Coordinates of C-alpha atoms and ligand atoms in Angstrom, one line a residue:
M666 CA 10.9 -45.9 7.3
T667 CA 8.2 -43.5 6.4
D668 CA 4.7 -44.6 4.9
S669 CA 4.8 -42.3 1.5
K670 CA 1.1 -42.0 1.9
N671 CA 1.5 -40.1 5.3
F672 CA 2.5 -36.5 3.6
K673 CA 1.7 -34.4 0.7
A674 CA 3.2 -31.5 -1.1
V675 CA 1.6 -28.1 -0.9
V676 CA 2.2 -24.9 -2.8
A677 CA 2.5 -22.3 0.2
G678 CA 3.8 -19.4 -1.3
T679 CA 4.6 -18.5 -5.0
G680 CA 7.2 -15.5 -6.9
A681 CA 8.3 -14.5 -10.0
Y682 CA 10.8 -12.0 -11.4
L683 CA 10.6 -10.6 -15.4
P684 CA 13.4 -8.3 -16.4
E685 CA 12.6 -4.7 -17.0
K686 CA 13.7 -4.7 -20.6
I687 CA 10.9 -5.4 -22.9
L688 CA 11.7 -6.4 -26.5
T689 CA 8.5 -5.7 -28.7
N690 CA 7.8 -7.4 -32.2
Q691 CA 8.0 -4.3 -33.7
E692 CA 11.9 -3.8 -32.4
L693 CA 12.6 -7.2 -34.1
E694 CA 11.0 -6.2 -37.4
K695 CA 13.8 -3.9 -37.7
K696 CA 16.7 -6.2 -37.5
L697 CA 15.3 -9.1 -38.9
D698 CA 13.2 -10.7 -42.0
T699 CA 9.9 -11.0 -39.9
S700 CA 6.7 -8.9 -39.0
D701 CA 4.5 -8.5 -36.3
A702 CA 2.0 -9.8 -37.7
W703 CA 3.4 -13.1 -38.7
I704 CA 4.8 -13.3 -35.2
V705 CA 1.0 -12.8 -33.5
E706 CA -0.7 -15.0 -35.9
R707 CA 1.9 -17.8 -35.6
T708 CA 2.5 -18.0 -31.9
G709 CA 0.5 -15.2 -30.0
I710 CA 3.7 -13.4 -28.8
R711 CA 3.8 -9.7 -28.7
E712 CA 6.9 -8.8 -26.7
R713 CA 9.4 -10.4 -24.5
R714 CA 11.5 -9.8 -21.6
I715 CA 15.5 -9.8 -22.1
A716 CA 17.9 -10.0 -19.0
A717 CA 20.3 -6.8 -18.5
K718 CA 23.8 -7.5 -18.8
D719 CA 24.2 -8.1 -14.9
E720 CA 21.4 -10.7 -14.6
C721 CA 21.4 -14.1 -15.3
A722 CA 19.3 -17.6 -14.2
S723 CA 20.8 -17.2 -10.6
S724 CA 19.9 -13.9 -9.8
M725 CA 16.5 -13.8 -11.4
A726 CA 15.5 -17.3 -9.8
A727 CA 17.0 -15.7 -6.4
K728 CA 14.3 -12.8 -7.0
A729 CA 11.5 -14.9 -7.7
G730 CA 12.5 -17.2 -4.6
R731 CA 12.7 -14.8 -2.3
Q732 CA 9.3 -13.5 -3.1
A733 CA 7.9 -17.0 -2.7
L734 CA 9.6 -17.5 0.7
E735 CA 8.0 -14.2 1.5
A736 CA 4.6 -15.4 0.4
G737 CA 4.8 -18.5 2.4
G738 CA 6.2 -16.8 5.6
L739 CA 9.6 -18.7 5.7
E740 CA 12.8 -17.9 6.5
A741 CA 15.7 -18.9 4.0
K742 CA 17.5 -20.6 6.8
E743 CA 14.3 -22.8 7.2
V744 CA 14.5 -24.3 3.4
D745 CA 15.8 -27.7 3.1
L746 CA 16.2 -27.9 -0.4
I747 CA 16.5 -25.7 -3.7
I748 CA 15.7 -27.3 -7.0
V749 CA 16.4 -24.8 -9.7
C750 CA 14.8 -26.0 -13.4
T751 CA 16.8 -24.4 -16.0
S752 CA 18.4 -25.0 -19.4
S753 CA 20.6 -21.9 -19.4
P754 CA 22.8 -22.3 -16.3
D755 CA 24.7 -19.9 -15.4
V756 CA 28.1 -22.2 -16.0
L757 CA 28.4 -25.7 -16.5
F758 CA 29.0 -26.3 -13.1
P759 CA 28.6 -25.7 -10.1
S760 CA 24.6 -25.9 -10.4
T761 CA 22.5 -22.8 -10.9
A762 CA 21.0 -23.7 -7.5
C763 CA 24.1 -23.5 -5.7
F764 CA 24.5 -20.1 -6.4
V765 CA 20.9 -19.3 -5.7
Q766 CA 21.4 -21.1 -2.1
N767 CA 24.5 -18.8 -2.0
E768 CA 22.3 -15.3 -2.8
L769 CA 19.4 -16.4 -0.4
E770 CA 21.9 -17.5 2.1
A771 CA 19.7 -20.8 2.7
F772 CA 22.6 -22.4 4.1
G773 CA 20.4 -25.4 5.5
A774 CA 19.4 -26.5 2.1
A775 CA 20.9 -29.1 -0.6
A776 CA 20.7 -27.6 -4.2
F777 CA 20.7 -29.0 -7.5
D778 CA 19.2 -28.4 -11.0
V779 CA 17.0 -30.2 -13.0
S780 CA 17.5 -30.1 -16.7
A781 CA 14.3 -31.1 -18.7
V782 CA 14.3 -28.1 -20.7
C783 CA 10.4 -26.7 -21.2
S784 CA 9.5 -29.7 -19.0
G785 CA 11.7 -28.5 -16.3
F786 CA 9.1 -27.3 -13.8
I787 CA 7.3 -30.5 -13.7
F788 CA 10.0 -32.4 -13.6
G789 CA 11.3 -30.7 -10.8
L790 CA 7.7 -30.8 -9.2
S791 CA 7.8 -34.5 -9.6
V792 CA 11.2 -34.6 -7.6
A793 CA 10.2 -32.3 -4.9
E794 CA 7.1 -34.0 -4.3
Q795 CA 8.9 -37.5 -3.8
Y796 CA 11.0 -35.7 -0.9
L797 CA 8.1 -34.3 0.8
K798 CA 5.6 -37.4 0.3
T799 CA 8.2 -39.9 2.3
G800 CA 8.8 -37.1 4.7
R801 CA 12.5 -36.6 4.2
Y802 CA 12.0 -33.0 4.0
E803 CA 9.8 -30.4 5.2
N804 CA 10.1 -27.3 2.6
I805 CA 11.3 -27.0 -0.6
L806 CA 11.8 -24.1 -2.6
L807 CA 11.2 -24.7 -6.5
I808 CA 12.3 -22.5 -9.1
G809 CA 12.3 -22.1 -13.0
S810 CA 14.7 -19.6 -14.6
E811 CA 16.0 -19.1 -17.9
V812 CA 18.1 -16.4 -19.7
N813 CA 16.9 -17.6 -23.1
S814 CA 18.4 -14.7 -24.6
R815 CA 21.8 -15.6 -24.4
I816 CA 21.4 -19.3 -26.0
V817 CA 19.5 -18.0 -29.0
D818 CA 20.8 -17.0 -32.6
W819 CA 19.7 -13.3 -32.8
T820 CA 19.9 -13.8 -36.5
D821 CA 17.5 -16.9 -36.6
R822 CA 14.1 -15.7 -37.3
S823 CA 12.5 -18.7 -37.0
T824 CA 14.0 -19.6 -33.4
C825 CA 14.9 -16.0 -31.8
I826 CA 11.2 -14.5 -31.6
L827 CA 9.8 -17.4 -29.8
F828 CA 11.9 -16.8 -26.5
G829 CA 12.4 -14.7 -23.4
D830 CA 13.8 -14.5 -20.4
G831 CA 12.3 -14.9 -16.6
A832 CA 12.0 -16.8 -13.1
G833 CA 9.0 -18.2 -11.5
A834 CA 9.0 -19.8 -8.0
V835 CA 7.1 -22.1 -5.9
L836 CA 7.6 -22.8 -2.0
L837 CA 6.1 -26.4 -1.3
K838 CA 5.6 -27.7 2.1
R839 CA 4.8 -31.0 4.0
V840 CA 1.4 -31.6 5.1
E841 CA -0.5 -34.5 6.5
W842 CA -1.7 -36.8 3.7
G843 CA -5.3 -36.3 4.5
K844 CA -6.1 -32.8 4.0
P845 CA -7.8 -32.4 0.4
L846 CA -5.2 -30.2 -1.0
G847 CA -1.5 -29.8 -2.5
V848 CA 0.0 -31.8 -5.6
M849 CA -2.5 -34.7 -6.4
S850 CA -0.1 -36.2 -9.1
T851 CA 2.9 -35.7 -11.4
H852 CA 3.5 -37.4 -14.5
I853 CA 6.5 -37.3 -16.5
Y854 CA 8.3 -38.8 -19.7
S855 CA 11.1 -38.3 -22.0
D856 CA 11.7 -39.8 -25.4
G857 CA 15.6 -39.4 -26.4
S858 CA 14.9 -40.8 -30.2
L859 CA 13.6 -37.2 -30.5
S860 CA 16.5 -35.4 -29.3
D861 CA 17.4 -34.0 -32.5
L862 CA 13.8 -31.9 -32.8
I863 CA 14.8 -29.0 -30.2
C864 CA 18.4 -28.6 -29.0
V865 CA 21.3 -26.7 -28.3
P866 CA 23.9 -29.2 -30.5
G867 CA 27.3 -27.9 -29.5
G868 CA 29.3 -30.4 -27.7
I869 CA 30.6 -29.6 -24.4
G870 CA 31.4 -33.0 -23.0
K871 CA 31.5 -34.9 -26.3
S872 CA 33.2 -32.7 -28.2
G873 CA 34.8 -30.3 -26.5
I874 CA 34.3 -26.6 -26.9
N875 CA 35.4 -25.7 -30.4
K876 CA 36.1 -23.1 -32.7
D877 CA 34.0 -24.7 -35.5
D878 CA 31.4 -25.2 -33.6
I879 CA 31.1 -21.7 -32.4
D880 CA 31.8 -20.4 -35.6
D881 CA 29.0 -22.6 -37.0
K882 CA 26.7 -21.3 -33.9
K883 CA 26.3 -24.6 -32.6
Y884 CA 25.8 -23.1 -29.0
F885 CA 22.7 -21.6 -29.8
I886 CA 19.0 -23.1 -29.9
K887 CA 18.4 -25.0 -33.0
M888 CA 14.7 -26.1 -33.7
S889 CA 12.4 -28.2 -36.3
G890 CA 9.5 -25.6 -35.4
N891 CA 7.0 -27.7 -37.2
A892 CA 7.5 -31.5 -36.5
T893 CA 7.6 -29.9 -32.4
F894 CA 4.3 -28.6 -33.0
K895 CA 2.7 -31.7 -33.9
V896 CA 4.6 -33.9 -31.2
A897 CA 4.1 -31.2 -28.7
V898 CA -0.1 -30.8 -29.2
K899 CA -0.5 -34.9 -29.1
R900 CA 1.8 -35.4 -26.1
M901 CA 0.7 -32.7 -23.9
A902 CA -3.1 -33.6 -24.7
D903 CA -2.3 -37.3 -23.8
V904 CA -0.8 -36.8 -20.5
I905 CA -3.1 -34.1 -19.2
R906 CA -5.8 -36.7 -20.0
E907 CA -3.4 -39.3 -18.1
A908 CA -3.4 -36.8 -15.1
L909 CA -7.2 -36.6 -14.6
K910 CA -7.8 -40.4 -15.2
F911 CA -5.5 -40.9 -12.4
N912 CA -7.3 -38.4 -10.2
D913 CA -10.8 -39.5 -11.5
L914 CA -11.0 -36.2 -12.3
S915 CA -13.3 -34.5 -15.4
M916 CA -11.9 -31.5 -17.4
E917 CA -15.4 -29.5 -16.1
E918 CA -13.9 -29.9 -12.6
V919 CA -10.5 -28.2 -13.6
S920 CA -11.0 -24.9 -12.9
L921 CA -7.5 -23.9 -14.9
L922 CA -5.4 -25.3 -17.1
I923 CA -1.5 -23.8 -16.8
P924 CA 0.1 -25.0 -19.7
H925 CA 3.7 -24.6 -20.8
Q926 CA 3.7 -21.1 -23.3
A927 CA 5.5 -22.3 -26.2
N928 CA 3.1 -21.2 -28.7
E929 CA -0.8 -19.9 -28.5
R930 CA -1.8 -22.3 -31.4
I931 CA -0.5 -25.2 -29.4
I932 CA -2.1 -23.9 -26.2
S933 CA -5.6 -23.6 -28.4
A934 CA -4.9 -26.9 -30.1
V935 CA -4.5 -28.9 -26.6
A936 CA -7.6 -27.1 -25.5
D937 CA -9.6 -28.1 -28.5
R938 CA -8.5 -31.8 -28.0
L939 CA -9.3 -31.8 -24.5
K940 CA -12.7 -30.0 -25.3
Y941 CA -11.5 -27.5 -22.7
P942 CA -12.9 -23.7 -22.9
L943 CA -10.2 -21.4 -23.7
E944 CA -11.5 -18.9 -21.1
K945 CA -10.2 -21.3 -18.4
V946 CA -6.9 -22.0 -19.9
F947 CA -3.9 -19.7 -18.5
M948 CA -2.1 -17.7 -21.0
N949 CA 0.6 -14.9 -20.7
I950 CA 2.5 -15.9 -23.8
Q951 CA 1.9 -12.4 -25.6
K952 CA 3.7 -10.4 -23.0
Y953 CA 6.6 -12.7 -22.3
G954 CA 7.2 -15.4 -25.0
N955 CA 8.4 -19.1 -24.3
T956 CA 10.2 -18.6 -21.1
S957 CA 11.0 -22.5 -20.9
A958 CA 11.4 -23.9 -17.5
A959 CA 10.0 -20.5 -16.2
S960 CA 6.8 -20.4 -17.9
I961 CA 4.5 -22.4 -15.8
P962 CA 5.7 -21.1 -12.5
I963 CA 5.5 -17.5 -13.5
G964 CA 1.8 -18.7 -14.4
I965 CA 1.2 -20.1 -11.1
N966 CA 2.4 -16.9 -9.6
E967 CA 0.1 -14.6 -11.8
A968 CA -2.7 -16.8 -11.6
R969 CA -2.3 -16.9 -7.9
R970 CA -2.1 -13.4 -7.4
S971 CA -4.7 -12.2 -9.4
G972 CA -7.3 -14.5 -8.0
R973 CA -7.4 -16.8 -10.8
I974 CA -6.3 -19.4 -8.2
E975 CA -8.9 -19.7 -5.2
P976 CA -8.6 -21.7 -2.4
G977 CA -11.1 -25.1 -3.4
D978 CA -9.9 -24.7 -6.8
T979 CA -8.3 -27.6 -9.1
T980 CA -5.4 -26.8 -11.6
V981 CA -3.8 -28.8 -14.2
L982 CA -0.3 -28.2 -15.4
G983 CA 1.2 -29.6 -18.8
S984 CA 4.3 -29.1 -20.6
V985 CA 6.5 -30.6 -23.5
G986 CA 10.1 -29.4 -24.1
A987 CA 13.4 -30.6 -25.4
G988 CA 14.3 -34.1 -25.0
L989 CA 11.6 -34.8 -25.8
T990 CA 10.3 -34.5 -22.3
W991 CA 6.4 -34.0 -21.4
G992 CA 4.7 -34.0 -18.4
S993 CA 1.4 -33.1 -16.2
A994 CA 0.5 -32.4 -12.6
V995 CA -2.8 -31.8 -10.5
I996 CA -2.5 -29.4 -7.6
K997 CA -5.7 -28.7 -5.4
W998 CA -5.4 -25.4 -3.6
Ligands
UT7_1018 O1 9.2 -25.0 -26.1 C1 9.2 -26.3 -26.2 C2 8.5 -26.7 -28.0 N1 8.7 -25.5 -28.8 C3 7.7 -25.8 -29.4 O2 6.7 -26.4 -29.0 C4 7.8 -24.9 -31.0 C5 7.1 -25.5 -32.0 N2 7.1 -24.9 -32.6 C6 6.3 -23.6 -33.0 O3 6.0 -22.8 -32.0 C7 6.1 -23.3 -34.8 O4 6.2 -24.3 -35.3 C8 6.9 -21.9 -35.1 C9 6.2 -20.6 -34.6 C10 8.5 -22.3 -34.6 C11 6.6 -21.7 -36.8 O5 5.5 -21.9 -37.3 P1 4.9 -22.6 -38.2 O6 3.6 -22.2 -38.5 O7 5.1 -24.2 -38.1 O8 5.8 -22.3 -39.6 P2 7.0 -22.7 -40.1 O9 8.1 -23.2 -39.5 O10 6.4 -23.9 -41.0 O11 7.5 -21.9 -41.3 C12 6.4 -21.1 -42.4 C13 6.9 -20.2 -42.7 C14 8.3 -20.6 -43.7 O12 8.5 -20.1 -44.7 P3 8.4 -20.8 -46.3 O13 9.2 -21.9 -46.2 O14 7.0 -21.2 -46.1 O15 8.7 -19.6 -47.2 C15 9.6 -20.0 -42.5 O16 10.6 -19.6 -43.3 O17 7.1 -18.8 -42.2 C16 8.5 -18.9 -42.3 N3 9.2 -18.1 -41.1 C17 9.1 -16.9 -41.0 N4 8.7 -15.8 -41.2 C18 8.6 -14.4 -40.8 C19 9.6 -18.9 -39.7 N5 9.7 -17.9 -38.9 C20 9.8 -16.6 -39.5 C21 9.5 -15.0 -39.1 N6 8.8 -14.4 -39.9 N7 9.9 -14.8 -37.5

């Protein structure tokens, strides 16, 4: 049995894939009773990406994953485990991760999905971290990928304006514990009593796929936006505080906060509660909207490649999503 303090997980490579098609607020104005001004003021979103007909969670995940492998200098056959975090899987089963494994020809890897919606990436990171810390695996490809455009009701202005498609990936490698870098902590939580706040209510195992549920649009995202907003701010700020306390860190020592991108006002309110300057908060919601489990790894990839994350930096991640689920992580680079 390996001592769990022997190893840590480091981010060795990052990648992302965003579909080419851009859907702007102006285009939505033509189809819905909404306005660019309302969307920008209430959410910060200006445009989002929409997957092409032949794209899906696994195809986007494979592209992001391939880029992370290239950045980390690892061949697909050396990957031990593929975790895909998604709430818009290709099919009910097999897992989207198995399709990604096939596409990457990473046949030495085990592959499974993690379902924690917008907190998916942090939940997946927490799973990956355990396998690396115990020494069980050496290389893990962790991907968040969502094709939200297929599970939103495009006639519901309160939800469809929020979401977008895309994928982000990190290659995690095992290193000796003593190195002062890597995933320093993950904290994850769930509260199933709040499952009605955001959900896709159409039953599969519960009531079977049925025509009434299809006609009632129950296979699309339903959200109590305002109630979710209030819960989201408090839970995200609290779980970030917990991560700081666990690592004996102050907010001043954090170089970049990468929060889940659900709403610019949620992000600002969290920064406000933490008394953290907004200039040090990563935000790309204006370009991509809410890409659920993909938003944090897309953010990590952009921040890394644009030089907003440098060696020696400390990054904090935070999320809240359907479930309710929420979590935080600290990564030293
Ligand atoms: O990623 C997982 C977690 N998800 C979230 O955290 C989402 C959290 N919630 C939110 O981001 C916000 O609650 C929304 C952006 C969804 C909504 O913003 P809000 O400030 O909470 O607005 P509201 O729901 O209280 O609605 C205010 C008004 C309503 O009209 P009345 O009842 O005041 O006449 C809505 O019908 O805005 C109306 N409205 C819209 N108007 C124009 C709702 N959607 C739209 C729209 N365009 N797209």
